[in-house]
């Protein structure tokens, strides 16, 4: 069971013998499998950071940061030199140089522009891999970063887990797929009925 707003829920209708079970207050947690850490792929200086605060929404492909990197400039120059050398380099070697650019953070579109313009650049743009919300920021404009240093972390709050604790004697009354009724102040008067998706070993049901 997922819900869009991060809030408190209450399970209603306390009838453990029926198909719809109930308990008391539960809690909502975001799905950590939908977290994304955006890190620098090259060492350099952050020239521009487009994230101003945590909680900021981002969309897939959006420019998060621009990094100035001497290593990126060298890699792009090498690629342009290989492209302009005719048949001096085997195709496999040119492909290897191109692959390095991808590893360093260029997109296929960036490389296509480089192949067309033949103008190496020292900058690389870090882009959001998916829609989400900024959970934390680890870097600032002007900061020097190493490859692998975190810049921001994002999460997807469009899907949330509702968790509730169960007393040990009641564990036998629960099973995956069993329905629960959930109410929340975010939707007054509405009851959400969803199945239990997972029951962990310490008595917590995930809906």
Short mmCIF file of C-alpha atoms in Angstrom, two decimals:
data_model
loop_
_atom_site.label_atom_id
_atom_site.label_comp_id
_atom_site.label_asym_id
_atom_site.label_seq_id
_atom_site.Cartn_x
_atom_site.Cartn_y
_atom_site.Cartn_z
CA UNK A 1 0.00 0.00 0.00
CA UNK A 2 1.38 3.37 -0.96
CA UNK A 3 0.19 6.91 -0.32
CA UNK A 4 1.48 10.27 -1.52
CA UNK A 5 1.49 12.32 1.68
CA UNK A 6 3.89 11.77 4.56
CA UNK A 7 1.55 11.72 7.55
CA UNK A 8 0.14 9.55 10.37
CA UNK A 9 -2.41 6.84 9.75
CA UNK A 10 -4.80 4.91 11.94
CA UNK A 11 -6.11 1.43 11.23
CA UNK A 12 -9.80 1.16 12.03
CA UNK A 13 -12.41 -1.63 12.43
CA UNK A 14 -10.89 -3.89 15.08
CA UNK A 15 -12.05 -7.32 13.93
CA UNK A 16 -9.14 -9.72 13.68
CA UNK A 17 -11.36 -12.63 12.60
CA UNK A 18 -12.59 -10.88 9.46
CA UNK A 19 -10.88 -10.25 6.14
CA UNK A 20 -10.26 -6.67 7.22
CA UNK A 21 -7.96 -6.41 10.24
CA UNK A 22 -7.15 -3.46 12.44
CA UNK A 23 -4.78 -2.12 15.05
CA UNK A 24 -3.90 1.29 16.44
CA UNK A 25 -1.71 4.09 15.14
CA UNK A 26 0.82 3.29 12.47
CA UNK A 27 3.41 5.36 10.71
CA UNK A 28 4.48 6.22 7.20
CA UNK A 29 7.99 5.77 5.81
CA UNK A 30 9.28 6.45 2.34
CA UNK A 31 10.52 3.58 0.21
CA UNK A 32 14.33 3.64 0.57
CA UNK A 33 14.69 1.58 -2.62
CA UNK A 34 13.53 4.72 -4.44
CA UNK A 35 16.33 6.88 -3.02
CA UNK A 36 18.99 8.08 -5.46
CA UNK A 37 22.41 9.51 -4.59
CA UNK A 38 23.81 11.88 -7.21
CA UNK A 39 27.59 11.88 -7.02
CA UNK A 40 30.44 13.45 -8.94
CA UNK A 41 31.93 11.13 -11.54
CA UNK A 42 35.00 13.28 -12.07
CA UNK A 43 37.16 15.34 -9.72
CA UNK A 44 36.66 19.06 -10.08
CA UNK A 45 35.00 22.22 -8.82
CA UNK A 46 31.26 22.73 -8.62
CA UNK A 47 30.66 25.79 -10.79
CA UNK A 48 26.90 25.81 -10.36
CA UNK A 49 24.53 24.02 -8.02
CA UNK A 50 20.84 24.30 -8.86
CA UNK A 51 19.64 22.87 -5.55
CA UNK A 52 18.85 25.61 -3.05
CA UNK A 53 17.16 23.67 -0.26
CA UNK A 54 16.07 20.21 0.86
CA UNK A 55 12.52 19.45 -0.16
CA UNK A 56 13.10 20.92 -3.61
CA UNK A 57 11.40 18.94 -6.38
CA UNK A 58 13.46 17.73 -9.34
CA UNK A 59 12.45 16.11 -12.61
CA UNK A 60 14.23 13.44 -14.60
CA UNK A 61 17.01 14.92 -16.72
CA UNK A 62 17.10 18.21 -14.83
CA UNK A 63 20.55 19.76 -14.38
CA UNK A 64 21.48 19.45 -10.71
CA UNK A 65 25.08 20.65 -10.81
CA UNK A 66 27.77 21.72 -13.26
CA UNK A 67 31.33 20.59 -12.51
CA UNK A 68 34.51 22.05 -14.00
CA UNK A 69 36.99 19.21 -14.42
CA UNK A 70 40.44 19.13 -16.02
CA UNK A 71 40.06 15.36 -16.37
CA UNK A 72 36.90 15.82 -18.41
CA UNK A 73 38.64 18.35 -20.66
CA UNK A 74 41.52 15.92 -21.27
CA UNK A 75 39.13 13.06 -22.05
CA UNK A 76 37.14 15.16 -24.52
CA UNK A 77 40.30 16.39 -26.25
CA UNK A 78 41.50 12.81 -26.58
CA UNK A 79 38.23 11.78 -28.18
CA UNK A 80 38.25 14.69 -30.64
CA UNK A 81 41.85 13.89 -31.57
CA UNK A 82 40.92 10.26 -32.23
CA UNK A 83 37.98 11.30 -34.37
CA UNK A 84 40.13 13.66 -36.43
CA UNK A 85 42.96 11.19 -37.01
CA UNK A 86 41.24 9.28 -39.77
CA UNK A 87 42.20 5.61 -39.64
CA UNK A 88 45.19 6.13 -37.38
CA UNK A 89 43.31 4.54 -34.49
CA UNK A 90 41.31 1.31 -34.64
CA UNK A 91 37.57 1.55 -34.14
CA UNK A 92 37.83 -0.42 -30.90
CA UNK A 93 40.18 2.17 -29.40
CA UNK A 94 37.90 5.05 -30.41
CA UNK A 95 34.97 3.19 -28.87
CA UNK A 96 36.97 2.80 -25.67
CA UNK A 97 37.66 6.52 -25.48
CA UNK A 98 33.97 7.20 -26.08
CA UNK A 99 33.02 4.77 -23.32
CA UNK A 100 35.29 6.64 -20.91
CA UNK A 101 33.32 9.83 -21.59
CA UNK A 102 30.13 8.00 -20.64
CA UNK A 103 31.76 6.75 -17.44
CA UNK A 104 32.84 10.30 -16.60
CA UNK A 105 29.26 11.50 -16.84
CA UNK A 106 28.56 12.64 -20.39
CA UNK A 107 25.30 11.51 -21.96
CA UNK A 108 24.96 10.07 -25.45
CA UNK A 109 23.49 13.43 -26.48
CA UNK A 110 26.50 15.28 -25.06
CA UNK A 111 28.85 13.04 -27.03
CA UNK A 112 26.82 13.53 -30.20
CA UNK A 113 27.21 17.31 -29.79
CA UNK A 114 30.95 16.88 -29.23
CA UNK A 115 31.27 14.77 -32.37
CA UNK A 116 29.47 17.46 -34.34
CA UNK A 117 31.12 20.59 -32.92
CA UNK A 118 34.58 19.12 -32.12
CA UNK A 119 34.91 21.66 -29.28
CA UNK A 120 36.12 20.00 -26.05
CA UNK A 121 34.70 21.34 -22.80
CA UNK A 122 35.90 21.09 -19.22
CA UNK A 123 32.38 21.00 -17.77
CA UNK A 124 30.06 18.11 -17.08
CA UNK A 125 26.45 18.38 -15.96
CA UNK A 126 25.09 16.11 -13.23
CA UNK A 127 21.45 15.37 -14.02
CA UNK A 128 18.60 13.90 -11.99
CA UNK A 129 18.09 10.24 -12.95
CA UNK A 130 14.40 10.36 -12.06
CA UNK A 131 11.65 12.58 -10.69
CA UNK A 132 11.90 13.10 -6.96
CA UNK A 133 12.45 15.36 -3.98
CA UNK A 134 15.79 16.43 -2.53
CA UNK A 135 16.32 14.75 0.84
CA UNK A 136 19.82 16.03 1.57
CA UNK A 137 22.52 18.22 0.09
CA UNK A 138 26.20 17.46 0.61
CA UNK A 139 27.99 20.07 -1.52
CA UNK A 140 27.99 23.78 -2.35
CA UNK A 141 28.99 26.00 -5.25
CA UNK A 142 32.75 26.52 -5.42
CA UNK A 143 33.46 23.30 -3.53
CA UNK A 144 36.04 20.89 -4.88
CA UNK A 145 34.85 17.30 -5.13
CA UNK A 146 36.52 13.99 -5.84
CA UNK A 147 35.05 11.28 -8.03
CA UNK A 148 32.40 9.53 -5.98
CA UNK A 149 31.69 12.45 -3.63
CA UNK A 150 27.97 12.86 -2.97
CA UNK A 151 26.27 16.04 -4.16
CA UNK A 152 22.60 15.47 -3.31
CA UNK A 153 20.28 12.63 -2.38
CA UNK A 154 16.74 12.38 -3.69
CA UNK A 155 13.73 10.27 -2.80
CA UNK A 156 10.43 9.50 -4.46
CA UNK A 157 7.59 10.39 -2.10
CA UNK A 158 4.85 9.57 -4.59
CA UNK A 159 4.85 6.07 -3.08
CA UNK A 160 5.06 5.48 0.65
CA UNK A 161 4.96 2.51 3.01
CA UNK A 162 2.47 2.41 5.90
CA UNK A 163 3.88 0.37 8.81
CA UNK A 164 2.22 -0.80 11.99
CA UNK A 165 3.50 -2.87 14.90
CA UNK A 166 1.76 -6.06 15.97
CA UNK A 167 1.88 -7.81 19.34
CA UNK A 168 3.40 -11.28 19.20
CA UNK A 169 0.13 -13.11 20.09
CA UNK A 170 -1.55 -11.43 17.13
CA UNK A 171 1.08 -12.40 14.56
CA UNK A 172 -0.74 -15.62 13.69
CA UNK A 173 -3.82 -13.61 12.77
CA UNK A 174 -2.02 -11.72 10.02
CA UNK A 175 -0.98 -12.83 6.56
CA UNK A 176 0.29 -11.22 3.38
CA UNK A 177 -2.65 -10.18 1.22
CA UNK A 178 -4.96 -9.58 4.18
CA UNK A 179 -6.86 -6.31 3.89
CA UNK A 180 -6.61 -3.40 6.29
CA UNK A 181 -8.70 -0.25 6.52
CA UNK A 182 -6.63 2.89 7.00
CA UNK A 183 -7.77 6.43 7.80
CA UNK A 184 -5.75 9.62 7.75
CA UNK A 185 -6.41 13.25 8.58
CA UNK A 186 -5.07 14.09 5.12
CA UNK A 187 -8.27 12.62 3.63
CA UNK A 188 -10.98 13.24 6.24
CA UNK A 189 -13.82 10.76 6.23
CA UNK A 190 -12.24 8.44 3.67
CA UNK A 191 -11.18 4.88 4.43
CA UNK A 192 -8.39 3.35 2.35
CA UNK A 193 -8.54 -0.44 2.05
CA UNK A 194 -5.31 -2.10 0.95
CA UNK A 195 -3.60 -5.50 1.37
CA UNK A 196 -0.64 -6.23 3.61
CA UNK A 197 2.41 -6.47 1.36
CA UNK A 198 5.03 -7.73 3.78
CA UNK A 199 5.41 -8.87 7.41
CA UNK A 200 8.91 -8.72 8.86
CA UNK A 201 10.34 -10.91 11.62
CA UNK A 202 10.03 -8.32 14.39
CA UNK A 203 6.29 -7.89 14.22
CA UNK A 204 5.88 -5.06 11.73
CA UNK A 205 3.39 -5.23 8.90
CA UNK A 206 4.05 -3.20 5.74
CA UNK A 207 0.98 -2.05 3.83
#
